[in-house]
CSV table of C-alpha atoms in Angstrom, one decimal:
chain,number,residue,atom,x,y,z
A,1220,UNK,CA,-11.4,-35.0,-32.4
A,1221,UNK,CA,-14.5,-33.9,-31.3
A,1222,UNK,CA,-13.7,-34.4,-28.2
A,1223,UNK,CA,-9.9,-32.2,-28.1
A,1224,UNK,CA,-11.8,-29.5,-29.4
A,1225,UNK,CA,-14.2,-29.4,-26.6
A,1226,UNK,CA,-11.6,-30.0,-23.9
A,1227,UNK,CA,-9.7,-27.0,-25.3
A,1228,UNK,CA,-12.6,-25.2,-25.3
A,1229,UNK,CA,-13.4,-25.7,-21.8
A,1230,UNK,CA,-10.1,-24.8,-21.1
A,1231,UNK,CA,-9.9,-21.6,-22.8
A,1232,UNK,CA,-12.9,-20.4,-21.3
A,1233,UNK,CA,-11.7,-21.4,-18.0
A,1234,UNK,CA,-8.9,-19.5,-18.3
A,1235,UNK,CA,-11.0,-16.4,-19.6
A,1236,UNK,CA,-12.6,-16.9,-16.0
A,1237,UNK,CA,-9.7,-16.8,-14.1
A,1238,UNK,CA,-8.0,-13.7,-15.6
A,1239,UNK,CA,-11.2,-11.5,-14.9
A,1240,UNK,CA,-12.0,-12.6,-11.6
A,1241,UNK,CA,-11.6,-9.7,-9.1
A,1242,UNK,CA,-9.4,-10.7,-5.5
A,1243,UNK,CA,-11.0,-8.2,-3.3
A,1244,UNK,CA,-11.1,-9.7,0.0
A,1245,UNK,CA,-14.2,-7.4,1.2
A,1246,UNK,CA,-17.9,-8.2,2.0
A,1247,UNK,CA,-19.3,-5.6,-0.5
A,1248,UNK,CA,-23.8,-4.6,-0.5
A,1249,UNK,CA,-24.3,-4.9,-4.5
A,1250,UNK,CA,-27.7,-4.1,-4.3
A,1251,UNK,CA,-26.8,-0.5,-4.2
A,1252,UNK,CA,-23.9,-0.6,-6.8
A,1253,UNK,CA,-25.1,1.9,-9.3
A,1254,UNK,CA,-23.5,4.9,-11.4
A,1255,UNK,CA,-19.9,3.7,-11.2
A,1256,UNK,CA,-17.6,6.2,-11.7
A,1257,UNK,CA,-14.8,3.5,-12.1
A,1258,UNK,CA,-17.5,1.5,-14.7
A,1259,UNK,CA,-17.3,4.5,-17.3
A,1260,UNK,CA,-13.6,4.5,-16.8
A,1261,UNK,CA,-13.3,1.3,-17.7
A,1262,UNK,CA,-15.9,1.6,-20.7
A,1263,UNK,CA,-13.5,4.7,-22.3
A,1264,UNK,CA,-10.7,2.7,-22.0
A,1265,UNK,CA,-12.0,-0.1,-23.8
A,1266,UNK,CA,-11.3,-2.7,-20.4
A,1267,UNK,CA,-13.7,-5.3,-18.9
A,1268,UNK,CA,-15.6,-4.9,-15.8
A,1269,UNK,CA,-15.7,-8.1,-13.6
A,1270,UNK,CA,-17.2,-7.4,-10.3
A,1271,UNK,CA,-15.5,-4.4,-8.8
A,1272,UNK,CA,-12.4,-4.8,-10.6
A,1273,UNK,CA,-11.8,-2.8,-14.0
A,1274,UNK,CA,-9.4,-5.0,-15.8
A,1275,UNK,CA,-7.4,-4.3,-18.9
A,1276,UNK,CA,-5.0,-6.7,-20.4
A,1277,UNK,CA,-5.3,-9.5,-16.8
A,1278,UNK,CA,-4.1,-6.2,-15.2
A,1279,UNK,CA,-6.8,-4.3,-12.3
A,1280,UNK,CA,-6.6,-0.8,-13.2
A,1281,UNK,CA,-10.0,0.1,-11.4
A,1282,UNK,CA,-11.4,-0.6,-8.4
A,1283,UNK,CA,-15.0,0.2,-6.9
A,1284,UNK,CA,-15.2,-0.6,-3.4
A,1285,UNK,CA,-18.8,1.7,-2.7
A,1286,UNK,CA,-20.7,0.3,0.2
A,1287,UNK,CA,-17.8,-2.1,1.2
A,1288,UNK,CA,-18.2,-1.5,4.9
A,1289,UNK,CA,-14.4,-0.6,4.6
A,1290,UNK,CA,-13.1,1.2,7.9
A,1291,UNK,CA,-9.2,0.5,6.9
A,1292,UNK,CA,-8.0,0.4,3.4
A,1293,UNK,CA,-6.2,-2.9,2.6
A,1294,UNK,CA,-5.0,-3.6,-1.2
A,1295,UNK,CA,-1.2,-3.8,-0.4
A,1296,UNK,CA,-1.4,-6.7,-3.0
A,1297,UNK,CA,1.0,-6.8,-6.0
A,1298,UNK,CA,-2.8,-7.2,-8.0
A,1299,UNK,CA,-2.9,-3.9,-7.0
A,1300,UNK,CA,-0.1,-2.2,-8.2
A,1301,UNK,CA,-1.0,-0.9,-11.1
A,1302,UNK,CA,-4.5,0.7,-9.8
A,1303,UNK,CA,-5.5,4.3,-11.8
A,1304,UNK,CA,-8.7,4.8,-10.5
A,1305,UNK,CA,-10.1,4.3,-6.9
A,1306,UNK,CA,-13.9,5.0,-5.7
A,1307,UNK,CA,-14.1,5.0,-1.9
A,1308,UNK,CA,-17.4,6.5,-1.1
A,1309,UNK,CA,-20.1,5.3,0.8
A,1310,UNK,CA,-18.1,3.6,3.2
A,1311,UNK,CA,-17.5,4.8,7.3
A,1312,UNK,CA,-14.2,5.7,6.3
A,1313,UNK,CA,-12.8,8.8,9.1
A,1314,UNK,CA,-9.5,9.4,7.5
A,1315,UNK,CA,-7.6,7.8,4.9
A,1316,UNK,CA,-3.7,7.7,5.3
A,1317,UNK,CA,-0.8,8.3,2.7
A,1318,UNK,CA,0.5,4.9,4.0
A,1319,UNK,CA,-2.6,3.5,3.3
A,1320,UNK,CA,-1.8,4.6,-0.8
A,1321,UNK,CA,1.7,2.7,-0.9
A,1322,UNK,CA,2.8,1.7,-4.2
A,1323,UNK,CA,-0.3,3.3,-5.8
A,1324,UNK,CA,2.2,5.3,-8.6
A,1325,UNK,CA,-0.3,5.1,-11.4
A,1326,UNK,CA,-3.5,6.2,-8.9
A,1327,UNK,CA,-4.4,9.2,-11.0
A,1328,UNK,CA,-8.6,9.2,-10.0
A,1329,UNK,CA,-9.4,8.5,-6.2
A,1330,UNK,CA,-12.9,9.3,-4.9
A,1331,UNK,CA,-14.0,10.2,-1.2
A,1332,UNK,CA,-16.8,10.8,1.0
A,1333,UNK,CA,-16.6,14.8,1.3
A,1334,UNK,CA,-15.6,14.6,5.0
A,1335,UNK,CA,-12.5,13.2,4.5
A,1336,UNK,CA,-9.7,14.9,3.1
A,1337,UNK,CA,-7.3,14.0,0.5
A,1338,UNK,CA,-4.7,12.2,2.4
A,1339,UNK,CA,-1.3,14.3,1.2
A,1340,UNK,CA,-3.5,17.4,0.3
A,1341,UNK,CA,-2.2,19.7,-2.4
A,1342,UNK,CA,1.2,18.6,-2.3
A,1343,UNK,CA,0.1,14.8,-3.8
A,1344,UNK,CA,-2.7,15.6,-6.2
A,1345,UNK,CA,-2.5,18.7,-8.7
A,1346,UNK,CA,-6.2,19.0,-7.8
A,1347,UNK,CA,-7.9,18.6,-4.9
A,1348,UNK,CA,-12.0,19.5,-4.6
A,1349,UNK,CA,-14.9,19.2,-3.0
A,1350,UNK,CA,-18.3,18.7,-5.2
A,1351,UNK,CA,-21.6,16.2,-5.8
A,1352,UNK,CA,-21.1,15.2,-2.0
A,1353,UNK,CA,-17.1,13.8,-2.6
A,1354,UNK,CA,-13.6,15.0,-2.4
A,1355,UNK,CA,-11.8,14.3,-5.8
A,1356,UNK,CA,-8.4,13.8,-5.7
A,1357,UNK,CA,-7.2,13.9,-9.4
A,1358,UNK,CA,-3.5,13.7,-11.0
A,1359,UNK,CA,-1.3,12.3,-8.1
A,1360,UNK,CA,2.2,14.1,-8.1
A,1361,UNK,CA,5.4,12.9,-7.7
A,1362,UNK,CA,6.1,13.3,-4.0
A,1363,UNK,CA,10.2,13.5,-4.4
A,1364,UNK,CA,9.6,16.9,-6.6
A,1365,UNK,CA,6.2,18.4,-4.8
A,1366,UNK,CA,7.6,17.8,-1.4
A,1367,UNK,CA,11.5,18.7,-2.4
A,1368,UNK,CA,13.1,16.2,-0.6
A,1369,UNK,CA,16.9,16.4,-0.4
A,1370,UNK,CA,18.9,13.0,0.0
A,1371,UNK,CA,21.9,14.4,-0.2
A,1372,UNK,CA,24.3,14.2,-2.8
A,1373,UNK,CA,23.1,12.3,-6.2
A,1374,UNK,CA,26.2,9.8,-6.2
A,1375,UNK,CA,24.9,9.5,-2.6
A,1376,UNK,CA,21.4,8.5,-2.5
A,1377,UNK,CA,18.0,8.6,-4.8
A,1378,UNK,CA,15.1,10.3,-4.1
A,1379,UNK,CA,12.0,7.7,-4.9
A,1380,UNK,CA,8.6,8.2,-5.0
A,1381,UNK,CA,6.1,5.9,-3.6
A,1382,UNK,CA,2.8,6.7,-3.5
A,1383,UNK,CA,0.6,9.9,-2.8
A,1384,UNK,CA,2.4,12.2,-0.6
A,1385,UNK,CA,5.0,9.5,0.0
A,1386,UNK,CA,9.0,9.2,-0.5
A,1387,UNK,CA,12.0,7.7,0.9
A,1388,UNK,CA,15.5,8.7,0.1
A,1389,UNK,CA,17.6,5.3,-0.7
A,1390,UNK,CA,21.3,5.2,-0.8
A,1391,UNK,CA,23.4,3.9,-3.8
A,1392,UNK,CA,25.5,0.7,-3.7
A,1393,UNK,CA,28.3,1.7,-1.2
A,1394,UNK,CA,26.9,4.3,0.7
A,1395,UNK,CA,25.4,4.0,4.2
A,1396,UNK,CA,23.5,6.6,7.0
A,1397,UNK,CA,22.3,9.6,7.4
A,1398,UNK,CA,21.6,10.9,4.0
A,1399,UNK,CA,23.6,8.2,3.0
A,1400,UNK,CA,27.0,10.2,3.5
A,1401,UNK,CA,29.1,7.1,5.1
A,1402,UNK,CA,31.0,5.6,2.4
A,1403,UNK,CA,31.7,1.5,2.5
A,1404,UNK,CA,29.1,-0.9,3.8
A,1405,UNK,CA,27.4,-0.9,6.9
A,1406,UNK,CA,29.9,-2.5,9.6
A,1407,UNK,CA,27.1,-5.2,10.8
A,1408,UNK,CA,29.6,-7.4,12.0
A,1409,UNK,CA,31.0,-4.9,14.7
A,1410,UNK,CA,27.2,-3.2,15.5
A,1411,UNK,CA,25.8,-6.6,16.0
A,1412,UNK,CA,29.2,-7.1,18.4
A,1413,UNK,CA,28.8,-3.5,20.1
A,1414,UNK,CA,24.8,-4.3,21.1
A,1415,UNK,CA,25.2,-8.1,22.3
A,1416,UNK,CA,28.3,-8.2,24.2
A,1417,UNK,CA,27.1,-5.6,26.5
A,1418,UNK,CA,23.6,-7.1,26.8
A,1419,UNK,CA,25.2,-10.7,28.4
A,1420,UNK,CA,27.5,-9.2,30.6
A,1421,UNK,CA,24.7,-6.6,32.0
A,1422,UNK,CA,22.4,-9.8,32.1
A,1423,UNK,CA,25.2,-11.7,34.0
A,1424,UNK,CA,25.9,-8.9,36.2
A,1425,UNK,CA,22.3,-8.8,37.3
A,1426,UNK,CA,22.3,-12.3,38.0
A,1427,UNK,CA,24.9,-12.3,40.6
A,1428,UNK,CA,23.5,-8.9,41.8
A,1429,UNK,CA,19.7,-10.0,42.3
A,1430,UNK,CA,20.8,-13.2,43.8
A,1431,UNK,CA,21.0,-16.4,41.6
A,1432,UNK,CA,18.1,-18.1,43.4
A,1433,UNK,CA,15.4,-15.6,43.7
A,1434,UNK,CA,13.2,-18.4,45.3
A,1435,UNK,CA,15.7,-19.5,48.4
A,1436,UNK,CA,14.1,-18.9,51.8
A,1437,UNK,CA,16.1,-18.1,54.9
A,1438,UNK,CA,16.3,-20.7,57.6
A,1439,UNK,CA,14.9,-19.9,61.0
C-alpha cells in the first residue's frame, strides 16, 4: 500500500512539473532578471511563475524574455497562443514586425525598448507611449474594425483578425477570388491544365530548337 501511495505521489508531482515547465527555446542572462513587469502580472492574477513563463490553468499567458539576446521574435508555437502579456526589453531588438505578433489575439500588454516602435502603431493598440525608457503598447485592437477592411460582400467573404495590426479577408464556402466575388469552387483542375500543358510543349520546343545534343562536336 505503502508503496501505491508513493508511486502516485511521484507521479503527481511529476506531472505538476511538466505542466509548469516553460518551452522557450532562447538562451536567456538570469542574473539580471529583476522587477518583472510580467511577474506582478502573474501575481494579480493569481497564476504561477515558472521561469519566464506566467502560467495559469497549464496555459502561458506571460512571457519575459529581458536579456534574451533576441534579434528575431520566434513564438509561432500553439503554447503561445494564448499570450496577454509580452516584455521585450533589453534585448538588440531594431524593429519588431506585425508578422512577427501572428495569432497573438489575446496580447493586451507588450513592452519595448523605447527605440522601437509599436509595430502596427495607433491603428493596433488603443495606446501607444513612450515612458521609464520603453514603448508600451497596451489594449491591442481588432485590426478588421481599426484598419476598415472591406472583403466584399458578407455572404461573400469574412473579415478576420489575426494579430496586432494584422487581417486577412477569407471567403465563405463557395466563393472564390478577388474579394471572393467568383461563385463555385476554384476550377483547379483546368488552372493546373492551363499552366502545365504550355510548360512541356515550350520545354519540348526548346529542345529541338537548342539542339538535342548540346555536347556534339563538328567533324573536321
Amino acid at each position: 500500500m505503502f508503496i501505491v501511495l508513493l508511486s502516485l505521489l511521484s507521479f503527481s508531482l511529476l506531472s505538476v512539473s511538466a505542466q509548469e515547465e516553460c518551452p522557450i527555446q532562447y538562451s536567456c542572462n538570469n542574473t539580471n532578471f529583476n522587477e518583472s513587469l510580467v511577474e506582478k502580472y502573474c501575481k494579480s492574477h493569481d497564476s504561477l511563475m515558472s521561469g519566464r513563463c506566467c502560467i495559469l490553468n497549464e496555459t502561458v499567458i506571460g512571457l519575459d524574455l529581458r536579456y534574451c539576446n533576441i534579434k528575431t521574435l520566434n513564438i509561432s508555437q500553439h503554447v503561445f497562443e494564448q499570450v496577454e502579456i509580452l516584455d521585450l526589453r533589453e534585448n538588440d531588438y531594431e524593429k519588431l514586425t506585425s508578422d512577427e505578433l501572428i495569432n497573438l489575439l489575446n496580447l493586451n500588454y507588450l513592452y519595448l525598448p523605447e527605440h522601437i516602435p509599436c509595430p502596427g502603431g495607433h491603428m493596433a493598440w488603443n495606446i501607444t507611449e513612450k515612458d521609464h525608457n520603453m514603448t508600451s503598447c497596451l489594449d491591442q485592437l481588432n485590426s478588421c474594425n481599426s484598419l476598415n477592411i472591406s472583403c466584399g460582400e458578407p455572404d461573400d467573404a469574412n473579415c478576420h483578425h489575426l494579430g496586432p495590426g494584422t487581417a486577412k479577408c477569407i471567403c465563405q464556402p463557395g466563393h472564390f477570388g478577388y474579394k471572393c466575388l467568383n461563385e463555385g469552387e476554384f476550377p483547379v483542375v483546368i488552372f493546373s491544365s492551363s499552366v502545365v500543358f504550355p510548360t512541356i510543349v515550350l520545354s519540348i520546343a526548346l529542345w529541338f530548337i537548342q539542339g538535342r545534343d548540346p555536347y556534339k562536336t563538328r567533324e573536321i
